[in-house]
Coordinates of C-alpha atoms in Angstrom, one line a residue:
M1 CA 5.1 -20.2 -15.9
S2 CA 3.0 -23.2 -16.7
S3 CA -0.6 -23.8 -15.8
S4 CA 0.2 -27.5 -15.2
P5 CA 2.9 -29.2 -13.2
S6 CA 6.3 -29.6 -14.8
R7 CA 5.8 -33.2 -15.9
P8 CA 2.6 -34.8 -17.2
G9 CA 0.8 -36.8 -14.5
D10 CA 2.5 -35.1 -11.6
G11 CA -0.7 -33.6 -10.3
P12 CA -1.0 -30.1 -8.7
Y13 CA 1.9 -28.7 -6.8
T14 CA 2.0 -29.4 -3.1
A15 CA 3.5 -27.7 -0.1
R16 CA 6.7 -29.6 -0.7
T17 CA 7.1 -28.7 -4.4
P18 CA 10.3 -26.6 -4.8
R19 CA 8.5 -23.7 -6.5
V20 CA 6.0 -23.5 -3.7
V21 CA 8.8 -23.7 -1.1
A22 CA 10.6 -20.9 -2.9
A23 CA 7.5 -18.7 -3.0
R24 CA 6.8 -19.3 0.6
K25 CA 10.1 -17.7 1.5
L26 CA 8.7 -14.4 0.3
Q27 CA 6.8 -14.2 3.6
R28 CA 10.1 -13.0 5.0
R29 CA 11.2 -9.4 4.4
A30 CA 14.9 -10.4 3.8
E31 CA 13.8 -12.7 0.9
R32 CA 11.5 -10.0 -0.6
D33 CA 14.3 -7.4 -0.5
E34 CA 16.8 -9.8 -2.1
T35 CA 14.5 -11.0 -4.9
G36 CA 12.5 -7.9 -5.5
R37 CA 9.3 -10.0 -5.3
F38 CA 6.4 -10.4 -2.9
L39 CA 3.1 -12.3 -2.5
A40 CA -0.3 -10.9 -3.2
E41 CA -3.2 -12.9 -1.7
G42 CA -6.8 -13.1 -2.7
P43 CA -8.8 -12.2 -5.9
Q44 CA -8.9 -8.4 -5.4
A45 CA -5.1 -8.1 -5.0
V46 CA -4.5 -10.6 -7.8
R47 CA -6.8 -8.7 -10.1
E48 CA -5.1 -5.4 -9.6
A49 CA -1.6 -7.0 -9.8
L50 CA -2.5 -8.5 -13.2
R51 CA -3.8 -5.1 -14.4
A52 CA -0.5 -3.6 -13.3
R53 CA 1.4 -6.3 -15.1
A54 CA 3.3 -7.1 -11.9
V55 CA 2.4 -10.9 -11.7
R56 CA 5.2 -13.4 -12.4
E57 CA 3.3 -16.5 -11.3
L58 CA -0.2 -17.2 -10.0
F59 CA -0.7 -20.2 -7.6
A60 CA -4.3 -21.3 -7.7
T61 CA -6.4 -24.2 -6.6
V62 CA -8.7 -26.0 -9.1
E63 CA -11.7 -24.6 -7.3
A64 CA -10.4 -21.0 -7.5
L65 CA -9.6 -21.3 -11.2
S66 CA -13.2 -22.3 -11.8
R67 CA -14.6 -19.5 -9.6
Y68 CA -12.3 -16.8 -11.0
E69 CA -12.1 -17.7 -14.6
D70 CA -11.4 -14.1 -15.7
L71 CA -8.2 -14.1 -13.5
A72 CA -7.1 -17.5 -14.8
T73 CA -7.5 -16.3 -18.3
A74 CA -5.7 -13.0 -17.7
A75 CA -2.8 -14.9 -16.0
G76 CA -2.6 -17.4 -18.9
D77 CA 0.6 -19.5 -18.8
R78 CA 1.7 -18.0 -15.5
V79 CA -0.9 -20.1 -13.6
S80 CA 0.5 -22.9 -11.4
V81 CA -2.2 -25.3 -10.0
V82 CA -1.7 -26.1 -6.3
T83 CA -3.4 -28.4 -3.8
E84 CA -5.4 -26.9 -0.9
E85 CA -2.4 -27.8 1.3
G86 CA 0.0 -26.1 -1.1
L87 CA -2.1 -22.9 -1.1
A88 CA -2.4 -22.9 2.6
A89 CA 1.4 -23.1 2.9
L90 CA 1.6 -19.8 0.9
A91 CA -1.3 -18.1 2.6
E92 CA -1.1 -15.8 5.7
T93 CA -4.9 -15.7 6.3
V94 CA -7.0 -18.3 8.1
R95 CA -9.4 -18.8 5.2
P96 CA -7.5 -18.2 2.0
Q97 CA -9.5 -17.7 -1.2
G98 CA -7.4 -19.9 -3.4
L99 CA -5.3 -17.4 -5.3
I100 CA -1.8 -16.1 -4.4
A101 CA 0.4 -14.3 -6.9
V102 CA 4.2 -13.9 -6.9
C103 CA 4.6 -10.2 -8.0
D104 CA 7.5 -7.9 -8.8
H105 CA 8.1 -4.9 -6.5
V106 CA 6.2 -1.9 -7.9
D107 CA 7.9 1.0 -6.0
V108 CA 9.5 3.9 -7.8
P109 CA 12.2 6.4 -6.9
V110 CA 11.1 9.8 -5.5
P111 CA 12.0 11.7 -8.7
D112 CA 9.9 9.4 -10.9
A113 CA 6.8 9.8 -8.6
L114 CA 7.2 13.6 -8.5
A115 CA 7.8 13.8 -12.2
R116 CA 4.1 13.0 -12.6
T117 CA 3.3 16.2 -10.6
P118 CA 0.9 14.7 -8.0
R119 CA -1.4 17.2 -6.3
L120 CA -1.7 15.0 -3.2
V121 CA 1.0 12.8 -1.5
A122 CA 0.9 10.9 1.8
V123 CA 4.1 10.4 3.7
L124 CA 4.1 7.5 6.2
A125 CA 7.0 8.5 8.5
E126 CA 8.3 5.5 10.5
I127 CA 4.8 3.9 10.6
R128 CA 5.5 0.3 11.6
D129 CA 2.0 -1.3 11.9
P130 CA 1.4 -3.0 8.5
G131 CA -2.4 -2.9 8.9
N132 CA -2.4 0.9 9.5
A133 CA 0.0 1.5 6.7
G134 CA -2.0 -0.5 4.2
T135 CA -5.2 1.2 5.3
V136 CA -3.7 4.6 4.8
L137 CA -2.4 3.6 1.4
R138 CA -5.9 2.5 0.4
T139 CA -7.4 5.7 1.8
A140 CA -4.8 7.8 -0.1
D141 CA -5.7 6.1 -3.3
A142 CA -9.4 6.7 -2.7
A143 CA -8.8 10.3 -2.0
G144 CA -6.9 10.7 -5.3
A145 CA -3.3 10.8 -4.0
G146 CA -0.7 10.2 -6.7
A147 CA 2.0 8.8 -4.4
V148 CA 2.5 7.3 -1.0
V149 CA 6.0 7.6 0.6
F150 CA 7.1 5.0 3.1
A151 CA 9.8 7.0 4.9
G152 CA 12.5 6.2 7.3
D153 CA 12.1 3.0 9.4
A154 CA 8.6 2.4 8.1
V155 CA 7.0 -1.0 7.6
D156 CA 7.7 -2.8 4.4
P157 CA 4.9 -2.0 1.9
Y158 CA 5.2 -5.6 0.7
N159 CA 4.5 -7.1 4.1
G160 CA 1.6 -9.5 3.6
K161 CA -0.8 -7.7 6.0
C162 CA 0.0 -4.3 4.5
V163 CA -0.7 -5.7 1.0
R164 CA -4.0 -7.1 2.1
A165 CA -5.0 -4.0 3.9
S166 CA -4.3 -1.9 0.8
A167 CA -7.0 -3.9 -1.0
G168 CA -5.2 -3.5 -4.4
S169 CA -4.3 0.1 -3.9
L170 CA -0.7 -0.8 -3.8
F171 CA -0.9 -1.2 -7.5
H172 CA -2.8 2.1 -8.2
V173 CA -0.5 4.8 -6.8
D174 CA 3.2 5.5 -6.9
V175 CA 4.7 3.7 -3.9
V176 CA 8.0 5.2 -2.8
R177 CA 10.5 3.8 -0.3
S178 CA 12.8 6.5 1.0
P179 CA 15.4 6.6 3.8
D180 CA 14.0 10.0 4.8
A181 CA 10.7 11.9 4.3
A182 CA 12.0 13.5 1.0
I183 CA 10.7 16.9 2.2
P184 CA 13.2 19.0 0.0
A185 CA 12.2 17.1 -3.1
L186 CA 8.5 17.3 -2.2
R187 CA 8.8 21.1 -1.6
A188 CA 10.8 21.6 -4.8
S189 CA 8.0 20.0 -6.7
G190 CA 5.6 22.7 -5.5
L191 CA 3.9 20.7 -2.7
R192 CA 3.0 22.3 0.6
I193 CA 4.1 20.2 3.5
L194 CA 1.6 19.7 6.3
A195 CA 2.3 17.7 9.4
A196 CA -0.7 15.9 11.0
T197 CA -0.3 16.1 14.8
G198 CA -2.6 16.3 17.7
Y199 CA -0.5 19.2 19.0
G200 CA -0.8 21.2 15.8
D201 CA -1.1 25.0 16.1
I202 CA -3.8 25.2 13.4
D203 CA -7.2 23.4 13.2
L204 CA -7.9 21.5 10.0
D205 CA -11.3 23.0 9.6
D206 CA -9.9 26.5 10.0
L207 CA -7.1 25.7 7.5
A208 CA -9.7 24.5 5.0
D209 CA -11.9 27.6 5.5
E210 CA -8.9 29.8 4.9
G211 CA -8.1 28.1 1.6
G212 CA -5.0 26.6 3.0
L213 CA -5.7 23.2 1.4
A214 CA -6.2 24.4 -2.1
A215 CA -2.5 24.0 -3.1
P216 CA -0.8 20.7 -4.0
T217 CA -0.1 19.1 -0.6
A218 CA 2.1 16.4 1.0
W219 CA 0.7 15.2 4.3
L220 CA 3.1 13.8 6.9
F221 CA 1.7 11.1 9.2
G222 CA 3.6 9.5 12.1
S223 CA 3.1 6.3 14.0
E224 CA 0.1 5.9 16.2
A225 CA 2.4 5.2 19.2
H226 CA 5.0 7.9 18.8
G227 CA 3.6 10.4 16.3
L228 CA 5.9 12.3 14.0
P229 CA 9.6 12.8 14.7
D230 CA 10.3 16.3 16.0
E231 CA 12.5 17.2 13.0
L232 CA 9.6 16.5 10.6
I233 CA 7.2 18.5 12.6
E234 CA 9.6 21.5 12.5
A235 CA 10.3 21.0 8.8
A236 CA 6.6 21.2 7.8
D237 CA 5.0 24.4 6.5
A238 CA 2.2 24.0 8.9
R239 CA 1.3 21.7 11.9
V240 CA -2.3 20.7 11.7
R241 CA -4.6 19.1 14.2
V242 CA -7.8 17.3 13.4
P243 CA -10.6 18.9 15.5
L244 CA -12.3 16.7 18.1
H245 CA -15.9 17.8 18.7
G246 CA -16.8 15.1 21.2
R247 CA -15.1 13.6 24.2
A248 CA -12.7 11.2 22.4
E249 CA -9.1 11.7 23.3
S250 CA -7.9 11.2 19.8
L251 CA -8.4 9.5 16.4
N252 CA -6.4 6.5 15.4
L253 CA -3.9 6.9 12.6
A254 CA -6.0 5.6 9.7
A255 CA -9.0 7.7 10.7
A256 CA -7.0 10.9 11.1
A257 CA -5.3 10.3 7.8
A258 CA -8.7 9.8 6.1
V259 CA -10.0 13.1 7.5
C260 CA -6.9 15.0 6.3
L261 CA -6.6 13.5 2.9
Y262 CA -10.3 13.9 2.1
A263 CA -10.2 17.5 3.3
S264 CA -7.4 18.1 0.7
A265 CA -9.3 16.2 -1.9
R266 CA -12.4 18.3 -1.4
A267 CA -10.4 21.5 -1.5
H268 CA -8.7 20.4 -4.8
R269 CA -12.1 19.6 -6.3
K270 CA -13.4 23.0 -5.4
T271 CA -10.3 24.6 -7.0
R272 CA -10.8 22.6 -10.2
A273 CA -14.5 23.6 -10.3
H274 CA -13.5 27.3 -10.4

């Protein structure tokens, strides 16, 4: 990709330039699925996409190229300069930061993710809210998870809101898209399957005190509106509830996932220390 328009003197690309028009189509899932590409917006996402070698083209305004010289240098001849109007056509935020990358999909098959023997995996079962899904992905990365599985009728991990909510973590962990929760494969890899549910028969604190989080673990999380499907709850090795010490009725999905994943991370840290 060129850092200047295709013909000398053309000036920066606009919203009507064919390459911008083509990239804008990636805001639609059907186009993302067909091309195997997606948009990553903002300096943090672009930086991590460049590190992951996933960037095909970087659209940037003149001001952004000056502000983020390191990213412009890293992108090299993949930079395409756009007008503010052209950038706005690609952006999905109210105040875009001048950088939007066209990236290749980064998801991997289940066997490839499990071949790296992760000690912690998050399974997002039919979670359809992209903000929640991206936040759980970011939390899983922070807690040291090796893979995040988008299972069943889950949101597209390359949805713009999901990508932004992940804050670059999409490029740090193995992202898996699976028609099911892949429980047999997870269990065969030595992972204990824990279902996070408000109706669980064991308290998370009790499970941690009993040493039940020390083993490699795959956590199953369901949608905030409907929870986990019954078949996944039944297939789990244990059904775990997050304790509520105050008067709140429940935690939202992202908060509950953070509590569970960090409880596992702490248990794994103690295991390594011994």
